[in-house]
mmCIF file of C-alpha atoms in Angstrom:
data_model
loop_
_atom_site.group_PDB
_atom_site.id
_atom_site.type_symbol
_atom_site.label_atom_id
_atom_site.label_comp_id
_atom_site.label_asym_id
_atom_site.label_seq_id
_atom_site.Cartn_x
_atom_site.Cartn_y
_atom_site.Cartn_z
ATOM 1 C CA UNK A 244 5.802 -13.734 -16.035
ATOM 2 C CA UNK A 245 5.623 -13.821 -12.640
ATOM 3 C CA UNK A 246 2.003 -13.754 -11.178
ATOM 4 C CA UNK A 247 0.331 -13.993 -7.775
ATOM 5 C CA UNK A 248 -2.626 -15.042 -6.552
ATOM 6 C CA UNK A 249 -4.278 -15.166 -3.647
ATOM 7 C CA UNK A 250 -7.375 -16.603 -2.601
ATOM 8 C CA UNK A 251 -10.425 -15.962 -1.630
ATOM 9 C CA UNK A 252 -10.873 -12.679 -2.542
ATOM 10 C CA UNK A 253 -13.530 -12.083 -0.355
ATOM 11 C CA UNK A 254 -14.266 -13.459 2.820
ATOM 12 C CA UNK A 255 -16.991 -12.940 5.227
ATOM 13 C CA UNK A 256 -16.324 -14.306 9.016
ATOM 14 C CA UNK A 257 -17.675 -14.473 12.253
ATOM 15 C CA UNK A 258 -16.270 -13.230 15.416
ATOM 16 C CA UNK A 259 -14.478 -15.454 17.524
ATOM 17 C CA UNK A 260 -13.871 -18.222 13.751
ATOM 18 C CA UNK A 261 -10.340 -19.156 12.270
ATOM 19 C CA UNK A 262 -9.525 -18.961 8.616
ATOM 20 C CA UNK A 263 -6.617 -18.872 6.344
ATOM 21 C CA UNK A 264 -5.818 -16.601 3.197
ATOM 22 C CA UNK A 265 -3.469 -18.377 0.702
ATOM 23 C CA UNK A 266 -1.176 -16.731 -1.289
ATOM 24 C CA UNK A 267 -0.041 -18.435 -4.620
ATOM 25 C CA UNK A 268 2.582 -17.474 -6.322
ATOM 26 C CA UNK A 269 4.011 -18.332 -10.275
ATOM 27 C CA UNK A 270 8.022 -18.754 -9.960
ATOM 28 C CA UNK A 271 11.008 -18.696 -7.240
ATOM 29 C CA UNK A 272 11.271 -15.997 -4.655
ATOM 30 C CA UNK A 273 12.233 -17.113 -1.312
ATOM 31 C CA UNK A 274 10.808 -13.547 0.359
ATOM 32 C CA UNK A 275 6.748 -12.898 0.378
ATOM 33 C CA UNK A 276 5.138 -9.723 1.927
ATOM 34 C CA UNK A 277 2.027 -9.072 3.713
ATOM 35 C CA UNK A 278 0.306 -6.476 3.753
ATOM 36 C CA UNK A 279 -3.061 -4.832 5.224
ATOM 37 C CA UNK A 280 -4.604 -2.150 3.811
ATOM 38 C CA UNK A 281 -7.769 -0.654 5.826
ATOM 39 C CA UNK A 282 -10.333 1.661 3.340
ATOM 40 C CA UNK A 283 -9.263 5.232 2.053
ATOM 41 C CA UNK A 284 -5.949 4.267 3.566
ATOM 42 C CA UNK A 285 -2.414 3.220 2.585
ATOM 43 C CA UNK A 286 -0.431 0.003 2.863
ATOM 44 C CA UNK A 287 1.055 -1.006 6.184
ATOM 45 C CA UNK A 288 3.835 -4.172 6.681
ATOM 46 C CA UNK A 289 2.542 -6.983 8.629
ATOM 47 C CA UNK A 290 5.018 -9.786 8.062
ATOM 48 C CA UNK A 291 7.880 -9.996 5.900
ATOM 49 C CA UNK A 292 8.914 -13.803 5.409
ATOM 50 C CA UNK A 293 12.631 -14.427 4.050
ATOM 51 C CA UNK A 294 13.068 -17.724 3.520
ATOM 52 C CA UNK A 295 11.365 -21.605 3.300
ATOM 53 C CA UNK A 296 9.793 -22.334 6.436
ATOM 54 C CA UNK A 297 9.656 -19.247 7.811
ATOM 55 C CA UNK A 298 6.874 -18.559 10.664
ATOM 56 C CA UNK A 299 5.749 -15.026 12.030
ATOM 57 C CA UNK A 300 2.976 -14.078 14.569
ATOM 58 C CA UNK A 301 1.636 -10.778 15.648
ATOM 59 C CA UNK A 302 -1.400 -10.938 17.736
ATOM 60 C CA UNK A 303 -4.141 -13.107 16.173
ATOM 61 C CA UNK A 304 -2.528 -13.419 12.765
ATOM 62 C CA UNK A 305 0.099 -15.690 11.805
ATOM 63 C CA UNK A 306 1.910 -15.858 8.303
ATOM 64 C CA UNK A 307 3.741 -18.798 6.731
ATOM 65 C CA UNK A 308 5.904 -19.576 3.764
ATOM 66 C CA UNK A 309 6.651 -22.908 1.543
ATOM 67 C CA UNK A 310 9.075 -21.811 -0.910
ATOM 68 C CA UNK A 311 8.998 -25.594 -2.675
ATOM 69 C CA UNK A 312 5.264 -25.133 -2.510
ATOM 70 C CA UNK A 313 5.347 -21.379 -3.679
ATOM 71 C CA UNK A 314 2.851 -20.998 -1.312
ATOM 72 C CA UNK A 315 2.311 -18.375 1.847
ATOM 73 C CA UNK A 316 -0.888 -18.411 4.127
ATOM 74 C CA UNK A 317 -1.949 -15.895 6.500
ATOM 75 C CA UNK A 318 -4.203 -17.675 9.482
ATOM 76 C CA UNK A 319 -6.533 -15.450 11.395
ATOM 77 C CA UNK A 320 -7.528 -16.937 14.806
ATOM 78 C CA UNK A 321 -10.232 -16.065 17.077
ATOM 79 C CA UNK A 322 -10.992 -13.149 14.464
ATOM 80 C CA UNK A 323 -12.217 -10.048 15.785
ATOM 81 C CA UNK A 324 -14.195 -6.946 13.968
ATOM 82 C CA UNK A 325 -10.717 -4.680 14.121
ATOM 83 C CA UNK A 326 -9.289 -7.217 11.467
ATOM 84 C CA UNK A 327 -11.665 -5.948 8.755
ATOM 85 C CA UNK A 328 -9.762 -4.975 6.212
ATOM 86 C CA UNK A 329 -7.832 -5.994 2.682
ATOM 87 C CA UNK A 330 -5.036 -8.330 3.129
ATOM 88 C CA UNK A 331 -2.342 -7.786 0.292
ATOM 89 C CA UNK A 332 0.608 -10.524 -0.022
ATOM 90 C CA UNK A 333 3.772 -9.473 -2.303
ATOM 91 C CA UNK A 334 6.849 -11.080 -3.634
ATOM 92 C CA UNK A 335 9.731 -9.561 -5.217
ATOM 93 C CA UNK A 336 11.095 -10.353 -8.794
ATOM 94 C CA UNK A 337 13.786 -13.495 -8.507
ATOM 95 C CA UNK A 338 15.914 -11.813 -10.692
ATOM 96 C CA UNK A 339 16.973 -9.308 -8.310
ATOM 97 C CA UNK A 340 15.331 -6.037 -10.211
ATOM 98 C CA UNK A 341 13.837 -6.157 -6.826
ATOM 99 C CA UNK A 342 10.635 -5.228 -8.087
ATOM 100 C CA UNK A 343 7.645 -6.214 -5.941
ATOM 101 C CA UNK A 344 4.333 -8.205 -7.479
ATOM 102 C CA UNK A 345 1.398 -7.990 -5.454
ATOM 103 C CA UNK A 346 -1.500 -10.492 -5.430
ATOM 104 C CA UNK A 347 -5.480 -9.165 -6.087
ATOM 105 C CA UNK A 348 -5.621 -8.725 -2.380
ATOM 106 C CA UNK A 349 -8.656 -10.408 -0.036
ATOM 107 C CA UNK A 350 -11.049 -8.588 1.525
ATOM 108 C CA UNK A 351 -11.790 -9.467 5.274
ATOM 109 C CA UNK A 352 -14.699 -8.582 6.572
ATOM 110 C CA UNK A 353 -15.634 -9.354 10.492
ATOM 111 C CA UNK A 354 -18.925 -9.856 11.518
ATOM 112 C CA UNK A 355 -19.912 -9.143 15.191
ATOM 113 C CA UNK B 89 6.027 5.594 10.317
ATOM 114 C CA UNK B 90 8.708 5.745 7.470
ATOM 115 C CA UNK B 91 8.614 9.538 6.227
ATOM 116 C CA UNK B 92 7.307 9.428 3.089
ATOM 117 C CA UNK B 93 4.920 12.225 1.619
ATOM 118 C CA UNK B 94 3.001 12.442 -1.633
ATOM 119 C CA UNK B 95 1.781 16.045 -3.799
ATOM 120 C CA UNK B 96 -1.184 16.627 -4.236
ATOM 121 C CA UNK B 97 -3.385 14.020 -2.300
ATOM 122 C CA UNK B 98 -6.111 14.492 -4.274
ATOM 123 C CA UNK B 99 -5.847 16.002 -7.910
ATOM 124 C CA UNK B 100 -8.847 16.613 -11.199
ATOM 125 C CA UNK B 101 -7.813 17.047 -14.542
ATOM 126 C CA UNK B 102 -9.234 16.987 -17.863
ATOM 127 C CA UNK B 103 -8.208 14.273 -20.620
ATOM 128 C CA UNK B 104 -5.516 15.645 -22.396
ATOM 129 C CA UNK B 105 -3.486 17.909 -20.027
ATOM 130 C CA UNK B 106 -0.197 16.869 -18.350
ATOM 131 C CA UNK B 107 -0.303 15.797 -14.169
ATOM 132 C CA UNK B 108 3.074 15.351 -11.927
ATOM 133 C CA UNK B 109 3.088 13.586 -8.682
ATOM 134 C CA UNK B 110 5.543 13.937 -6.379
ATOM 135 C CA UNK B 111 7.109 11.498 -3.919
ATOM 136 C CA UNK B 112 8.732 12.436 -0.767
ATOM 137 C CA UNK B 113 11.172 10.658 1.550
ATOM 138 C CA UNK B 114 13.008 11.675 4.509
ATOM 139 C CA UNK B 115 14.206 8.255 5.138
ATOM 140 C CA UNK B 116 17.718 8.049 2.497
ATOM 141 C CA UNK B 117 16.501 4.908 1.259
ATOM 142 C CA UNK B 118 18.103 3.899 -2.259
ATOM 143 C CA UNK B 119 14.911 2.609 -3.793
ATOM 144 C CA UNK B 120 11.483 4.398 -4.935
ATOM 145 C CA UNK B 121 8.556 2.859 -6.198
ATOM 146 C CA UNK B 122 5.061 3.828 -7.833
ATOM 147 C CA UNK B 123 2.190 2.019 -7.890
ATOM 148 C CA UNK B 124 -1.150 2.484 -9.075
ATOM 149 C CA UNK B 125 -4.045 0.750 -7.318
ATOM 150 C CA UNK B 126 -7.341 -0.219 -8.780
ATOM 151 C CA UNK B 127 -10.347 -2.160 -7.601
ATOM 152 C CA UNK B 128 -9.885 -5.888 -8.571
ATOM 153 C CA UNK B 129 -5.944 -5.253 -9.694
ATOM 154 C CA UNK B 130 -4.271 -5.084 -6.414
ATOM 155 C CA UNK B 131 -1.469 -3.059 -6.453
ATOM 156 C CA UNK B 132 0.783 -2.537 -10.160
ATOM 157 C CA UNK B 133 4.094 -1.397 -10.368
ATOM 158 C CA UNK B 134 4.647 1.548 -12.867
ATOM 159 C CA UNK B 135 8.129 2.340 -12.774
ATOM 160 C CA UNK B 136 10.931 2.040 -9.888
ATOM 161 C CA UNK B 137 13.988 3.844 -9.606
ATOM 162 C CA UNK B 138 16.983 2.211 -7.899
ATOM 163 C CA UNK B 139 19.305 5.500 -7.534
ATOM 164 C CA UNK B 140 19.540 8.795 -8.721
ATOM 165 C CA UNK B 141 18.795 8.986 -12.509
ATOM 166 C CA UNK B 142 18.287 5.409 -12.218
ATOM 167 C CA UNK B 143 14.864 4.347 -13.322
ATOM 168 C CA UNK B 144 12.752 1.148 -14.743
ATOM 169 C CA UNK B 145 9.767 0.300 -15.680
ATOM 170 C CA UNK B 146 7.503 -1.835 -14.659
ATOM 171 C CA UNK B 147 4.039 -3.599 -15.546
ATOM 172 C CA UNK B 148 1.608 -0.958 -16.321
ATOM 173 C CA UNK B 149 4.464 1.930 -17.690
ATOM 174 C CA UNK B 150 2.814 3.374 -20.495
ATOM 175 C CA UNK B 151 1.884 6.580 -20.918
ATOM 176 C CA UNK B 152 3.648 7.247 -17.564
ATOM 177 C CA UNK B 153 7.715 8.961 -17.323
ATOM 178 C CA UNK B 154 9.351 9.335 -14.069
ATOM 179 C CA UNK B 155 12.185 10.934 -12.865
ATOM 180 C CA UNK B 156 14.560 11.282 -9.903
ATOM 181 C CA UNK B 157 16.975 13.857 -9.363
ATOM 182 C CA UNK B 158 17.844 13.067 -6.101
ATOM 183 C CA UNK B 159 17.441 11.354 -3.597
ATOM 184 C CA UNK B 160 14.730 12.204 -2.121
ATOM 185 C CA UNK B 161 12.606 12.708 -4.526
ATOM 186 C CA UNK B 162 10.338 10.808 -7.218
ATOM 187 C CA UNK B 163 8.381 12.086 -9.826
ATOM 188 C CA UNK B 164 5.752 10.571 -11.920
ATOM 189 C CA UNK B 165 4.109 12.298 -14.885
ATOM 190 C CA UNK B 166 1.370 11.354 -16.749
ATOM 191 C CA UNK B 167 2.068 13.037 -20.181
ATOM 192 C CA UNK B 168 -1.393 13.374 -21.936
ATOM 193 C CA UNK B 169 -3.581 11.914 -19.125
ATOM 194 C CA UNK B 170 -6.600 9.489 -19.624
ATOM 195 C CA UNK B 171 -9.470 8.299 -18.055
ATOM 196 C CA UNK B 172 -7.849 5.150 -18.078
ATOM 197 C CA UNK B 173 -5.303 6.661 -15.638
ATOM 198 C CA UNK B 174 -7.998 7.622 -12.788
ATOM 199 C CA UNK B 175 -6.681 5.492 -9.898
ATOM 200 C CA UNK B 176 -5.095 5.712 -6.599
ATOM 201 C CA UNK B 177 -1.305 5.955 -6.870
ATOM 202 C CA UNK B 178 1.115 4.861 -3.804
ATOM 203 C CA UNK B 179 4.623 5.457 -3.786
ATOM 204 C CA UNK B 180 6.889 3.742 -2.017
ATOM 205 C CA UNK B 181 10.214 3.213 -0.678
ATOM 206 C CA UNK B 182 12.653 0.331 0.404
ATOM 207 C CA UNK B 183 16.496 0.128 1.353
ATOM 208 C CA UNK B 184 17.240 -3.315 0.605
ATOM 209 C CA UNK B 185 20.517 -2.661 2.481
ATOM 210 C CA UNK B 186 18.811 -3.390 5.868
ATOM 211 C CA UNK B 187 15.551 -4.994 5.198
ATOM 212 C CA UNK B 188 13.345 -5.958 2.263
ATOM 213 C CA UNK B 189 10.408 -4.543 3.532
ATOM 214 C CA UNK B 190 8.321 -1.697 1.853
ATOM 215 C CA UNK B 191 6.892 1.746 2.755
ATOM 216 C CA UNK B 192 3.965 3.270 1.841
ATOM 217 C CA UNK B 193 3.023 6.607 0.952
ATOM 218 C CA UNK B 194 -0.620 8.281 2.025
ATOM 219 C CA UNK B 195 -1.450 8.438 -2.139
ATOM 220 C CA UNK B 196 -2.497 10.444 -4.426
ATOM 221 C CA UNK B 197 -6.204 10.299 -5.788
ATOM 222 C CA UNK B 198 -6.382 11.245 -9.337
ATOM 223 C CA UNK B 199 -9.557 11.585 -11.547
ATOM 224 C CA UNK B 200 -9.531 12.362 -14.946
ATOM 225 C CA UNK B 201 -12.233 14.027 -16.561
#
């Protein structure tokens, strides 16, 4: 069964601090989503990774992807208060029913 | 933003009676997706459907049908609902054709009394 996990689930920050979300997942997928989700709201696409290696960056975020390690992090830099929110990562099913697992999301909350 | 609309956005029903959502997309994308979201559970996959008439299910299916007709359209019915089925559903939509990525729908709140 194919599972993800992603840790912590909540995290409390201070302006201006870095931290990184990890993203665990259970078996091979070489693509992993991310996700951000503000309250009362829907799901928007922040990075979509394809293969080992793979490196995106919009703004202060930046999202990463280790197939060998089965492992994705999503760095926050410099955070500011508009980045509270709940980050959601996501692979799709290796064998290609192209369904899509989510992980329990994180909560990110910015403190001024 | 993808076009995607969902019916009703917010919906209360009493234990027992049968609820359809509907899923809208303007966007001709092959595949259709329903989630339901709840706190501490993410996001779960219900059932997909990867063409016309062409549905599956997924981890948290029962109790749930779907159908698709066309393409454009994506129905999920609860057939005797539950209060275990009070959540926030999302449907969603991807053409794997061009790009793997997934898009949302506003949800649908539904309460079950």
């Amino acid at each position: 069964e194919l599972k993800v996990e992603q840790n912590p689930l909540f995290l409390s920050m201070q302006e201006g601090k870095n931290y990184t979300i990890y993203c665990n997942y259970s078996t091979t997928s070489d693509r992993l989503y991310w996700y951000r989700q503000d309250p009362g709201k829907s799901l928007e696409s922040l990075f979509v990774l394809l293969s080992n290696g793979a490196v995106k960056q919009e703004g202060r975020l930046m999202a990463s992807l280790d197939t060998k390690a089965r492992l994705s992090t999503l760095h926050i830099t410099a955070a500011v208060h508009d980045l509270s929110a709940t980050y959601f990562c996501a692979v799709d099913n290796p064998s290609g029913t192209y369904k899509y697992i989510f992980g329990t999301g994180t909560r990110l909350k910015v403190l001024a | 933003d993808a076009g995607i609309t969902q019916s009703p956005r917010h919906k209360v029903t009493e234990t027992g009676t049968p609820v359809t959502l509907r899923c809208h997309q303007t966007e001709n994308h092959r595949y259709m997706y329903w989630y339901r979201q709840d706190p501490g559970h993410g996001l779960r996959l219900i059932h997909y459907s990867y063409g016309v008439k062409d549905t599956d299910k997924g981890e948290v299916s029962d109790g749930y049908s779907v159908s698709r007709s066309k393409t454009e359209d994506f129905l999920l019915t609860l057939e005797s609902a539950t209060s275990s089925q009070t959540s926030v559903y999302f449907c969603a939509i991807s053409d794997l054709a061009t790009s793997y990525e997934q898009y949302f729908g506003p949800g649908t709140r539904l309460t079950v009394t």
